[in-house]
Short mmCIF file of C-alpha atoms in Angstrom, two decimals:
data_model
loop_
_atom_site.label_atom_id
_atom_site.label_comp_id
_atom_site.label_asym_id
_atom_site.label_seq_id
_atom_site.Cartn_x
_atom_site.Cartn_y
_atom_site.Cartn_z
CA UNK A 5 -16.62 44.47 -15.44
CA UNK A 6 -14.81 41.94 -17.87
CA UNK A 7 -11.61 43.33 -17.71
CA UNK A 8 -11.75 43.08 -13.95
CA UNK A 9 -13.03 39.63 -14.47
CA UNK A 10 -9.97 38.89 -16.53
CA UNK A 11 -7.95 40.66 -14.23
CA UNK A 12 -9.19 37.88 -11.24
CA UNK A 13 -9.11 34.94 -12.91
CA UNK A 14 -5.38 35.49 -14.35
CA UNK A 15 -4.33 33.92 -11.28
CA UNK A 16 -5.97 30.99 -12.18
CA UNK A 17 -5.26 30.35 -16.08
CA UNK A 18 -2.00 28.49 -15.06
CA UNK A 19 -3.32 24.29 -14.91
CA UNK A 20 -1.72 22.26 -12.21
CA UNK A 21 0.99 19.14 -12.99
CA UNK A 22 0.80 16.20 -10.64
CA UNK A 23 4.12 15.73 -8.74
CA UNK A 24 6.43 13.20 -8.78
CA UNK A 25 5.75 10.04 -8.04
CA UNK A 26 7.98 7.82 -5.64
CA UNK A 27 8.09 4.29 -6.74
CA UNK A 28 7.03 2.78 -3.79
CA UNK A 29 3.12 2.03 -3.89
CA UNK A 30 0.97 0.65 -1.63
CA UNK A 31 -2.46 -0.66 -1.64
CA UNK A 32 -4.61 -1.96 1.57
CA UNK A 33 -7.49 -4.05 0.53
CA UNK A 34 -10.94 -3.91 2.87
CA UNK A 35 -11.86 -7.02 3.55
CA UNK A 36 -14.37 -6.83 7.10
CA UNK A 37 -17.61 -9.72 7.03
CA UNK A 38 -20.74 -8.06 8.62
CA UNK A 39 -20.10 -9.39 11.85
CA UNK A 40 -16.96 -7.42 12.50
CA UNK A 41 -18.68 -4.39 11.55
CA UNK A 42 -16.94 -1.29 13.00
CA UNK A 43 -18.69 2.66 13.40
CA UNK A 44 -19.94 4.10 10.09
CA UNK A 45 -18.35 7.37 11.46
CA UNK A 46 -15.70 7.00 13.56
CA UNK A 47 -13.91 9.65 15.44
CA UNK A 48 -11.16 11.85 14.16
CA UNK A 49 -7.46 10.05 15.00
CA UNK A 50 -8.68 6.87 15.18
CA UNK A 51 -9.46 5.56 12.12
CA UNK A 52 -7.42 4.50 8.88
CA UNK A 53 -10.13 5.03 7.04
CA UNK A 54 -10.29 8.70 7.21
CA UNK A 55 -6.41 9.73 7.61
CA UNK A 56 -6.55 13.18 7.36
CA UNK A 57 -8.56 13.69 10.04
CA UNK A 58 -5.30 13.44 12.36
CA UNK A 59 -3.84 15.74 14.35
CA UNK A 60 -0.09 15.02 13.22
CA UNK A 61 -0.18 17.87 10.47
CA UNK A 62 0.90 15.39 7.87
CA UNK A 63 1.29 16.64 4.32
CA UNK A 64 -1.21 18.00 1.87
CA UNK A 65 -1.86 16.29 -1.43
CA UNK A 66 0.00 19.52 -2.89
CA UNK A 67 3.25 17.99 -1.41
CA UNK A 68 3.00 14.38 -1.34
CA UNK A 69 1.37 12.11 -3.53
CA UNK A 70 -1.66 10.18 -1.61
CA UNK A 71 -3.12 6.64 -2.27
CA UNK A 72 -6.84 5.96 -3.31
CA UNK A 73 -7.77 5.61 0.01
CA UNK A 74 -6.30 9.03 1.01
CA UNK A 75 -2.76 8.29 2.60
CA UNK A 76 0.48 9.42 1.75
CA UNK A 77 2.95 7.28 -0.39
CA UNK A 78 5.18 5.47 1.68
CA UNK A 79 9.25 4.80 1.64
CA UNK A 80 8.47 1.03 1.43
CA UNK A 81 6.25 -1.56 0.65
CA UNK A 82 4.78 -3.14 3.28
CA UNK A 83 4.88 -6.21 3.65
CA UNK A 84 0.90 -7.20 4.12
CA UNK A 85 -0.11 -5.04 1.89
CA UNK A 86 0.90 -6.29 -1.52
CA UNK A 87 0.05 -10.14 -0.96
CA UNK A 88 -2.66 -11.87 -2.43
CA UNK A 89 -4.87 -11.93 0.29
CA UNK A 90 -8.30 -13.47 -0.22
CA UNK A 91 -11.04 -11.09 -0.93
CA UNK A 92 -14.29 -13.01 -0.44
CA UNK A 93 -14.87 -16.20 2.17
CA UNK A 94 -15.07 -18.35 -1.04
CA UNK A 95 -11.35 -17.24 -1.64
CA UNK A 96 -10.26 -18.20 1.42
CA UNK A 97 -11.93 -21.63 2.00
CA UNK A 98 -11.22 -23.09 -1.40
CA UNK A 99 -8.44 -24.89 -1.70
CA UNK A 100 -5.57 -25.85 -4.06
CA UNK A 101 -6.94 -29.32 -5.60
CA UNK A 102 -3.75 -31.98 -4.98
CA UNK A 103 -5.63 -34.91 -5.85
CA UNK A 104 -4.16 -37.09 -9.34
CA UNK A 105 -7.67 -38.03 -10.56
CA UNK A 106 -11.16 -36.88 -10.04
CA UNK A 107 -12.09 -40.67 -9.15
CA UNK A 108 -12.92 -41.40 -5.54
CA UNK A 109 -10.18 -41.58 -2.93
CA UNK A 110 -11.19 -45.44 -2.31
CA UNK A 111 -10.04 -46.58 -5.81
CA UNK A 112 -7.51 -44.31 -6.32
CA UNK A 113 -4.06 -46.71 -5.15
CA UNK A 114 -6.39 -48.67 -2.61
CA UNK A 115 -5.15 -52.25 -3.97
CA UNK A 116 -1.68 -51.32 -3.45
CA UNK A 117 -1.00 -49.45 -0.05
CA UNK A 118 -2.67 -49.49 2.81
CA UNK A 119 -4.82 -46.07 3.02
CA UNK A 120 -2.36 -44.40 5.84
CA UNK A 121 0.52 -44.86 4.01
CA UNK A 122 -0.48 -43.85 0.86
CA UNK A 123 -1.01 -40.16 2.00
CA UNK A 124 2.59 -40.24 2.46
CA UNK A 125 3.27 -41.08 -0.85
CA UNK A 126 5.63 -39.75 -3.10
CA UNK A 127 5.89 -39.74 -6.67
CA UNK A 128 7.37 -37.50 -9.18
CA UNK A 129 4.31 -36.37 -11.15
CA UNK A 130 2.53 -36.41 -7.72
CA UNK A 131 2.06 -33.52 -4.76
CA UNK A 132 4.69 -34.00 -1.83
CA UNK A 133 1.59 -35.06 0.47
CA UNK A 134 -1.91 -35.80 -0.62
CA UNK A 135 -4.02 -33.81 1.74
CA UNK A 136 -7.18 -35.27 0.26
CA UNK A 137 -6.21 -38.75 2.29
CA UNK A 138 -4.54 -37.44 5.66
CA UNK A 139 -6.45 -38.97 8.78
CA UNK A 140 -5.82 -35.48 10.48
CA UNK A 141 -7.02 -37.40 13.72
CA UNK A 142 -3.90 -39.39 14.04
CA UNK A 143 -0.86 -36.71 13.19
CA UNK A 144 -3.08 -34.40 15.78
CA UNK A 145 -1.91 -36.71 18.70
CA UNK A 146 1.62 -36.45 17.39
CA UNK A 147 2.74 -33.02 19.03
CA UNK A 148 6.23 -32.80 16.99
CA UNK A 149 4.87 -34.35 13.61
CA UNK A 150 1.79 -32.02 13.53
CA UNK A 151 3.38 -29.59 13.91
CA UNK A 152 5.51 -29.64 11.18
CA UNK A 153 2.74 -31.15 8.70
CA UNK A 154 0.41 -27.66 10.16
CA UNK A 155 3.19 -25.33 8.55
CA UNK A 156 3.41 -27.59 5.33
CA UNK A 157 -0.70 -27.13 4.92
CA UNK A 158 -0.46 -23.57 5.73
CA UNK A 159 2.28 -21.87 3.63
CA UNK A 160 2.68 -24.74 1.33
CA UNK A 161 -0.22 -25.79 0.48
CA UNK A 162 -2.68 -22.78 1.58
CA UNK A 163 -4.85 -25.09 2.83
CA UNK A 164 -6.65 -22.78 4.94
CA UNK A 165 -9.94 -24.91 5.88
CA UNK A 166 -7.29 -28.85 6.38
CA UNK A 167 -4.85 -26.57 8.15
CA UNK A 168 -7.49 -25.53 10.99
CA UNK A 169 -9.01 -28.86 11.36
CA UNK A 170 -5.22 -30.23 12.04
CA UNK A 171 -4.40 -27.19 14.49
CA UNK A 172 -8.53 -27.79 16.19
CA UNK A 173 -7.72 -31.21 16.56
CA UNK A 174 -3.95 -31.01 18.40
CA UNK A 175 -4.75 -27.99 20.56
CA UNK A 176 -7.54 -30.41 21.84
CA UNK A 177 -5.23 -33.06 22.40
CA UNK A 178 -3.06 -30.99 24.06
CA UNK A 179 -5.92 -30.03 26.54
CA UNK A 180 -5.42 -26.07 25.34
CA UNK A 181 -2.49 -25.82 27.18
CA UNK A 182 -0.13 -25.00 24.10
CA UNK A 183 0.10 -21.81 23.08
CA UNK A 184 1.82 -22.64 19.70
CA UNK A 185 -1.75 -24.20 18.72
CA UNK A 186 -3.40 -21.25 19.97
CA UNK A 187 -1.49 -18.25 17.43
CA UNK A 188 -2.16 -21.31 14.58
CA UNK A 189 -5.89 -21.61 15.14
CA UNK A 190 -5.75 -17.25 15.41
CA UNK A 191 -3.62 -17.25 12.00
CA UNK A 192 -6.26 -19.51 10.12
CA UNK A 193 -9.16 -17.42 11.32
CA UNK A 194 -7.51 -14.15 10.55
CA UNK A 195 -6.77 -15.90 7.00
CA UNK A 196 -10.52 -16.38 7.11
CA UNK A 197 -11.69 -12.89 7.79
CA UNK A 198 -13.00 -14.32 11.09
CA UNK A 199 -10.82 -11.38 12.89
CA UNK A 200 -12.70 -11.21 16.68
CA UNK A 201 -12.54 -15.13 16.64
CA UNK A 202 -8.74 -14.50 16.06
CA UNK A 203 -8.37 -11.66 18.53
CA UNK A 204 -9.85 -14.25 21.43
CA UNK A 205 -7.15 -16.70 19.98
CA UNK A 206 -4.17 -14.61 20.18
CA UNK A 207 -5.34 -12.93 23.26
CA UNK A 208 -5.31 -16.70 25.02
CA UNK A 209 -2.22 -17.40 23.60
CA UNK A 210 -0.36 -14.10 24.64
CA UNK A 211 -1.52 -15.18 28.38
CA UNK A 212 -0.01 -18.51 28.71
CA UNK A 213 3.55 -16.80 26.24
CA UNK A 214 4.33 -13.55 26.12
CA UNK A 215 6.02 -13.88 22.55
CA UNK A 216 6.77 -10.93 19.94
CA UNK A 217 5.14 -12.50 16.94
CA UNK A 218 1.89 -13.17 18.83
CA UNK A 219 1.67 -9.44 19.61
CA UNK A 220 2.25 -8.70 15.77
CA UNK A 221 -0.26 -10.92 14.79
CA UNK A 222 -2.70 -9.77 17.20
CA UNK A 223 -2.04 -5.95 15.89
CA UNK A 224 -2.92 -6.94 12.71
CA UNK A 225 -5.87 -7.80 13.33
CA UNK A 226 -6.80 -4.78 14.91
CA UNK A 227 -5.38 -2.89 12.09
CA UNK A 228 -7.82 -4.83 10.23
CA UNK A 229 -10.96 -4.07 12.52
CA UNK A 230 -9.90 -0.75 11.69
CA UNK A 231 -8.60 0.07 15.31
CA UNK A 232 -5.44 1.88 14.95
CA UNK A 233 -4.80 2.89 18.57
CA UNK A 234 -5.64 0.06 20.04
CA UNK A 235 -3.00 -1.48 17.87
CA UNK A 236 -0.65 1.27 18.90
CA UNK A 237 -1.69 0.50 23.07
CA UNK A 238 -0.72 -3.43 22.22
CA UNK A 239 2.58 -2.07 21.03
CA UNK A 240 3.65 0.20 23.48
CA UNK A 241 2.60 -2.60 26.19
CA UNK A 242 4.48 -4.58 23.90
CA UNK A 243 7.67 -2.66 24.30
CA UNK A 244 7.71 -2.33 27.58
CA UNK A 245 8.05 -6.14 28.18
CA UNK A 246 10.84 -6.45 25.30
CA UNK A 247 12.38 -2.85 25.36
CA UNK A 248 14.24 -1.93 21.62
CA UNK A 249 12.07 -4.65 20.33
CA UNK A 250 13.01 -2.98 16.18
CA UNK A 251 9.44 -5.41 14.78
CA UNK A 252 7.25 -3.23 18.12
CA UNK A 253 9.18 -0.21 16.88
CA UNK A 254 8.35 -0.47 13.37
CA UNK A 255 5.17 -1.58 13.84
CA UNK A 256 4.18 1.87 15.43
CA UNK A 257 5.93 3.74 13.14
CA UNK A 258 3.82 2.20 10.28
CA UNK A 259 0.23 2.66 12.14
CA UNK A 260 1.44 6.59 12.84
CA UNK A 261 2.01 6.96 8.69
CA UNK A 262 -1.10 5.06 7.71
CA UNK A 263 -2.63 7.79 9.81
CA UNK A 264 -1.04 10.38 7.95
CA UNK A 265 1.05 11.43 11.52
CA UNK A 266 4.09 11.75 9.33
CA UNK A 267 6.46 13.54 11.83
CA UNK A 268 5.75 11.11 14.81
CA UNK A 269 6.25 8.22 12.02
CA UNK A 270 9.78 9.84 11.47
CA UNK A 271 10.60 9.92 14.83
CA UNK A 272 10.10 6.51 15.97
CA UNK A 273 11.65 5.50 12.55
CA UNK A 274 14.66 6.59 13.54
CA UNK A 275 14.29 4.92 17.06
CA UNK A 276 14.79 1.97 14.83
CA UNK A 277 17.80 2.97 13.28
CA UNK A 278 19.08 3.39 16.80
CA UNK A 279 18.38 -0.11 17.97
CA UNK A 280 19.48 -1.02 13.82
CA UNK A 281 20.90 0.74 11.36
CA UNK A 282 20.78 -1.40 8.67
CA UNK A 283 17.12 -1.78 8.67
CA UNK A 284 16.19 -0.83 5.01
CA UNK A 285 12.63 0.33 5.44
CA UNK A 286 13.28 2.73 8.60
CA UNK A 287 15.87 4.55 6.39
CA UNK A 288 13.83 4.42 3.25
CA UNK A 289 10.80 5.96 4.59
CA UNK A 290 13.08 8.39 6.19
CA UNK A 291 14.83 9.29 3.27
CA UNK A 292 11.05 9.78 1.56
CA UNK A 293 10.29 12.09 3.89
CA UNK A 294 12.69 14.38 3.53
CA UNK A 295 12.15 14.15 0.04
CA UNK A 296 8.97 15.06 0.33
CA UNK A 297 9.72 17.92 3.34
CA UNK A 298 11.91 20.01 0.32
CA UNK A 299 15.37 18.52 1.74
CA UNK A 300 16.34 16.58 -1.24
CA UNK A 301 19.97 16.57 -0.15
CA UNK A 302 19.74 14.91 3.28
CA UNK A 303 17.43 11.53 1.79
CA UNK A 304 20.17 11.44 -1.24
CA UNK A 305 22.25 10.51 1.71
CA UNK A 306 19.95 7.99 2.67
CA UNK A 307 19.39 6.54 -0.43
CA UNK A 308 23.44 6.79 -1.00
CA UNK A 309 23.44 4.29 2.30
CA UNK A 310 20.66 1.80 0.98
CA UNK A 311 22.82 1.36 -2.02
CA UNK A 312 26.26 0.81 0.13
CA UNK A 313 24.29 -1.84 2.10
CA UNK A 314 23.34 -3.57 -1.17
CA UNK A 315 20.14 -2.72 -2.16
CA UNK A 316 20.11 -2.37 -5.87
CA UNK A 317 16.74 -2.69 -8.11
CA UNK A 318 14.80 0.14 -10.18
CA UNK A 319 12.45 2.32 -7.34
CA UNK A 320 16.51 2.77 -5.24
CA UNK A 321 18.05 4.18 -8.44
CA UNK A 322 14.49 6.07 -9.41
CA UNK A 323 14.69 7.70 -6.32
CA UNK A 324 18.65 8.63 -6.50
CA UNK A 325 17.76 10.28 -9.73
CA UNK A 326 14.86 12.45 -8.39
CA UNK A 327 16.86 13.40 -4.81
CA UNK A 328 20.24 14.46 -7.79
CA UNK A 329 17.95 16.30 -9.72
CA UNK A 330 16.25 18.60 -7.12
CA UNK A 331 19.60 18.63 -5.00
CA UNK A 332 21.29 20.31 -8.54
CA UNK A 333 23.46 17.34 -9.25
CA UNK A 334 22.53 17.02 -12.75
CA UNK A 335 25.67 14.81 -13.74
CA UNK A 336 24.12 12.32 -12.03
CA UNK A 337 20.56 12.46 -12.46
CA UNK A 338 20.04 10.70 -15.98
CA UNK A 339 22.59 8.21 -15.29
CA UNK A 340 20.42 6.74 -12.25
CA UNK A 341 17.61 6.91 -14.22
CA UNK A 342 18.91 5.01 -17.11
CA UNK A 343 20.18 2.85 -14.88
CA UNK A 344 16.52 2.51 -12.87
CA UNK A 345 15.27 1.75 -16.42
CA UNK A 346 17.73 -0.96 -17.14
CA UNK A 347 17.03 -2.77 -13.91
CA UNK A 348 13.23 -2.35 -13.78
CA UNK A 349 11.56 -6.05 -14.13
CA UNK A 350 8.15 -4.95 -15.46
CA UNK A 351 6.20 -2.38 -17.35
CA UNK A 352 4.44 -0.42 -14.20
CA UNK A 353 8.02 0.34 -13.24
CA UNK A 354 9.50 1.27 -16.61
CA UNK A 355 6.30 3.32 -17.01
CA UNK A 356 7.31 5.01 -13.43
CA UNK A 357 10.55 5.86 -14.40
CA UNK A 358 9.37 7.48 -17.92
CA UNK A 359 6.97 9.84 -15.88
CA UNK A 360 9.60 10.67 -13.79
CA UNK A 361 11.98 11.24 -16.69
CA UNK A 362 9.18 13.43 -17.82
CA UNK A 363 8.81 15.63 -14.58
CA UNK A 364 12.46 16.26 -14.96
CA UNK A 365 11.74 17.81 -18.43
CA UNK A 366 9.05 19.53 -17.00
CA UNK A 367 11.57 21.08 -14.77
CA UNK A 368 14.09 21.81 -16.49
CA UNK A 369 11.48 23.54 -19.36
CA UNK A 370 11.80 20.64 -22.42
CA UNK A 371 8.40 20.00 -23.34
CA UNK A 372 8.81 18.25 -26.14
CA UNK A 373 10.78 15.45 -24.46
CA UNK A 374 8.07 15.65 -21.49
CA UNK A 375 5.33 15.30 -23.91
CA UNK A 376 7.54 11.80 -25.42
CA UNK A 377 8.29 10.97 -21.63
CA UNK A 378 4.75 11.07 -20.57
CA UNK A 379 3.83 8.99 -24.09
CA UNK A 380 6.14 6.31 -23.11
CA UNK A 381 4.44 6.17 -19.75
CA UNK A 382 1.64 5.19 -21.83
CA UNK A 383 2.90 2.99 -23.75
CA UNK A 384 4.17 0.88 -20.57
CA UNK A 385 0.83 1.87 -18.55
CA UNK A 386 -1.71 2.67 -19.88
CA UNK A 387 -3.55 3.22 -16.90
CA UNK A 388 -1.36 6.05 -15.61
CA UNK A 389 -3.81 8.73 -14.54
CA UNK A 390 -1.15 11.30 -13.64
CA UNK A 391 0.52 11.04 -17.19
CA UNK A 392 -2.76 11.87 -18.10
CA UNK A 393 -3.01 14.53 -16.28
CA UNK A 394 0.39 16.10 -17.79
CA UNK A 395 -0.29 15.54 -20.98
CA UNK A 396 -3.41 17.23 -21.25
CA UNK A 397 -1.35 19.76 -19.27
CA UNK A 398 1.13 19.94 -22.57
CA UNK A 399 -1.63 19.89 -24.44
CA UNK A 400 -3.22 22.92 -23.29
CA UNK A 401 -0.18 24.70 -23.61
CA UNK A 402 -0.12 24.08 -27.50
CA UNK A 403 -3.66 25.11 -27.77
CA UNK A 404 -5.58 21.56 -28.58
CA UNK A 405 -8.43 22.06 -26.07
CA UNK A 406 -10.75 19.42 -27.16
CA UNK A 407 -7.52 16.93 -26.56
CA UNK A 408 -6.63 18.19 -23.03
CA UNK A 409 -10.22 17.86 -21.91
CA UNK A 410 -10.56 14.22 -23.04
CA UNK A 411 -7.17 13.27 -21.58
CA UNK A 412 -8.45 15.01 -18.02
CA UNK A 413 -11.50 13.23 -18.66
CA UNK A 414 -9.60 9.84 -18.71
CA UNK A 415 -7.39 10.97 -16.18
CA UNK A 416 -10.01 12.07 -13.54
CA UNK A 417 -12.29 8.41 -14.19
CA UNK A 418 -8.79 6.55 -13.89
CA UNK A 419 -8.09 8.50 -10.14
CA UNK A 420 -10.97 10.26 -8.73
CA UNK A 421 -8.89 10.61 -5.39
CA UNK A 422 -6.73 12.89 -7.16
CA UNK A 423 -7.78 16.71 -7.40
CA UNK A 424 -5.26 17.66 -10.59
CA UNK A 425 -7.56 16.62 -12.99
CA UNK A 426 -11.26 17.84 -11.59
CA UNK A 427 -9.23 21.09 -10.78
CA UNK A 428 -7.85 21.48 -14.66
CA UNK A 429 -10.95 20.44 -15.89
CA UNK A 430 -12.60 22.95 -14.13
CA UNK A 431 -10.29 25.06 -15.46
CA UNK A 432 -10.30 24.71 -18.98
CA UNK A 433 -14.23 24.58 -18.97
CA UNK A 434 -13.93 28.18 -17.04
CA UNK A 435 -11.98 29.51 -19.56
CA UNK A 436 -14.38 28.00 -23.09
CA UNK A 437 -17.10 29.63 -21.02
CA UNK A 438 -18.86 26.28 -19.77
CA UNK A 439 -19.21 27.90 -15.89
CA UNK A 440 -21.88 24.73 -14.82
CA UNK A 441 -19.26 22.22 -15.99
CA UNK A 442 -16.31 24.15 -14.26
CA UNK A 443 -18.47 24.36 -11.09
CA UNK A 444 -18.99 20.85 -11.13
CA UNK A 445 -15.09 19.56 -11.10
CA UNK A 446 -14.80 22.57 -8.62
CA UNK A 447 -16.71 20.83 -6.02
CA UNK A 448 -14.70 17.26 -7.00
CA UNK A 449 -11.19 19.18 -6.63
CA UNK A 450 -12.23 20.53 -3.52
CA UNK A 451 -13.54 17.50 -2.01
CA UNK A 452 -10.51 15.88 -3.00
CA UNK A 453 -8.33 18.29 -1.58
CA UNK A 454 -10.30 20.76 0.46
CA UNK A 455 -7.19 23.05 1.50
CA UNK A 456 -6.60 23.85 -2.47
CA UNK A 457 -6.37 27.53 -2.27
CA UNK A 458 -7.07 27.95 -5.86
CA UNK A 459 -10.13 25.78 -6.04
CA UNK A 460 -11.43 27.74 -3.40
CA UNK A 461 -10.43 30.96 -5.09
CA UNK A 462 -12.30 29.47 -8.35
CA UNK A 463 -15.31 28.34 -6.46
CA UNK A 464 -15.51 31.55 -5.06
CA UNK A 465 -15.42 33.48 -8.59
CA UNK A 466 -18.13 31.18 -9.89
CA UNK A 467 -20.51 31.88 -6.88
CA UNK A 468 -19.98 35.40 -7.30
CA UNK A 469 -20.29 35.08 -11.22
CA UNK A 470 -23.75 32.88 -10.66
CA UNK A 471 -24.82 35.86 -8.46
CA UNK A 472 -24.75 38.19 -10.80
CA UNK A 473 -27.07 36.61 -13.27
#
């Protein structure tokens, strides 16, 4: 019976590295109030929160490295996605203080200007505009001033709460006939989290002006009520009133990746290339996913065309280096690495680069310099789960068990969406004989990833092993 066992779980003694990982990150914060509370479950295709449930047969987590909330990397960073957007409605409403003193307004400059003119006020040490002592009253019946002093308190001065009063107070005096007023108010309550007060605004606005960038902004806030076909309905409408509209375009492209719908992503990405083809995130998300689809050679042409059009920073050159080295054009592989590490302008992307440099020694069988690679990962990040993951990889390999398992350990508590970790740790505790523990980060890999073959192999084994005794 043991040498049979030993004969089934052979298969399984070899512990799983985490791929590469393309530069390009992306995280989408929650942020919905309980009155825009959407269904707990919702059904499969139509939700971002659950993305694998699609029907697009996008990649496994095998092939392509996923986010924490279960989507595949992207080509590009989006652009919503890494701004500081305001987390809680205390966030949002407080704003930046522009005031000189904490005295009263009244005795501020009162025995010099008259109050209306001193919120025009310049000085050096002083803001542009003192927002503190606007009468928002009487720039709202000044149509062309107000407007201009709106876009000043919003992107300026992220004024969120002054900026809505102003935009309240001229759509009023413009008896809600403007629809400029209308996408403001809808922008300030979206900034808010207020998202079905914003979808009434845009809505209004989109009937009295049928504009592109009211459309956008009214997808986004679907996106944000977590209604992903809806948004794609809005921007198929969309294109049919500005056919080769590139922003519509895009825009569906996005929504189809987010759901993990990778192939009809690809497709309409290159319907933007059509209409542009110099639009640098169509052809970098193309290029990633033929990276990612085991055709290396065709996205080192697209790459090769970013960097003709004059893209040049660290994630272009980190990704020529990983399409030469799997395409077998070694000559240039370190070069546009060394190159990605010169021009990286932080430590997450030098610590990218180094755990790339590392795959490539994985790959080309030099442990030692992965095992330095994956160090200096470390040593830039050291929150890098999957360099934890190798390492204890490398370290299994030379025998140090105790190390490998607290390096999983670390690795699997830094990125529980990730199944590399639970499945080595299940794993190694298989092997030293501890079957409850190995059960255990079974049952995590598999939730993780549930079309693991091997987890379900190992799960299997276990059962049967628990059945015995």
């Amino acid at each position: 019976i043991q040498a049979a066992w030993n004969l089934k779980t052979r298969a399984l003694t070899e512990m799983v590295y985490v791929d590469e990982i393309d530069m390009d990150q992306e995280g989408i914060a929650e942020m919905i109030l309980d009155e825009n509370a959407i269904a707990q479950v919702a059904r499969p295709g139509t939700s971002l929160k659950l993305p694998g449930t699609g029907q697009g047969g996008g990649p496994s987590p095998a092939v392509r490295p996923v986010t924490q909330s279960g989507r595949p990397i992207t080509g590009f960073v989006r652009p919503s996605t890494q701004s500081g957007r305001p987390s809680t409605m205390e966030q949002a409403i407080r704003t930046p203080r522009t005031a000189l003193t904490a005295r009263p307004i009244t005795s501020a400059s009162g025995g010099y200007v008259r109050l209306g003119t001193a919120s025009m006020l310049t000085n050096p040490d002083g803001p542009f505009i003192n927002l503190s002592r606007l009468n928002l009253t009487k720039y709202a019946q000044k149509p062309k001033l107000a407007k201009a002093l709106f876009e000043y308190i919003f992107h300026h001065e992220n004024d969120v709460k002054n900026a809505l009063d102003l935009a309240a107070l001229a759509t009023e005096h413009a008896q809600f006939k403007d629809w400029w007023w209308k996408v403001q108010i809808g922008k300030c309550y979206y900034r808010l989290g207020l998202y079905r007060e914003a979808e009434k605004q845009f809505k209004s606005a989109l009937k009295q002006q049928d504009m592109v960038d009211t459309i956008l902004y009214l997808a986004k806030v679907y996106l944000r009520l977590d209604q992903p076909v809806t948004a794609l309905n809005l921007f198929k409408q969309g294109l049919e009133r500005f056919p080769g509209e590139v922003t519509l375009i895009c825009g569906i492209a996005r929504i189809y990746e987010e759901m993990n719908n990778i192939s009809s992503a690809a497709e309409y990405y290159k319907d933007v290339l059509k209409q542009d083809n110099t639009h640098v995130e169509a052809i970098a998300c193309i290029g990633s996913n033929h990276f990612y689809s085991d055709q290396p050679e065709i996205a080192l042409r697209f790459y090769r065309r970013l960097l003709q059009m004059g893209v040049y920073n660290c994630q272009l050159f980190n990704n020529l280096g990983l399409c030469c080295f799997y395409a077998q054009q070694y000559d240039m592989t370190l070069s546009s690495f060394e190159r990605a590490l010169f021009l990286a302008e932080n430590e997450e992307e030098t610590a990218d680069v180094w755990y790339n440099l590392g795959h490539v020694a994985v790959g080309i069988g030099d442990l030692n310099l992965a095992y330095q690679c994956f160090k200096l990962t470390l040593v830039n990040n050291n929150d890098y789960a999957e360099a934890y993951n190798n390492l204890a990889v490398l370290e299994m390999r030379k025998g140090h068990t105790e190390q490998a398992r607290a390096l999983l350990q670390t690795a699997s508590s830094l990125a529980p969406h990730m199944y590399e970790p639970h499945f080595n740790v299940a794993i190694l505790s298989e092997k030293v004989g501890d079957l409850q523990r190995s059960y255990t980060a079974a049952q995590k890999s598999e939730e993780a990833f549930p079309g693991h073959v091997d987890t379900q192999q190992l799960l299997k084994q276990l059962k049967e092993h628990f059945a015995m005794l």
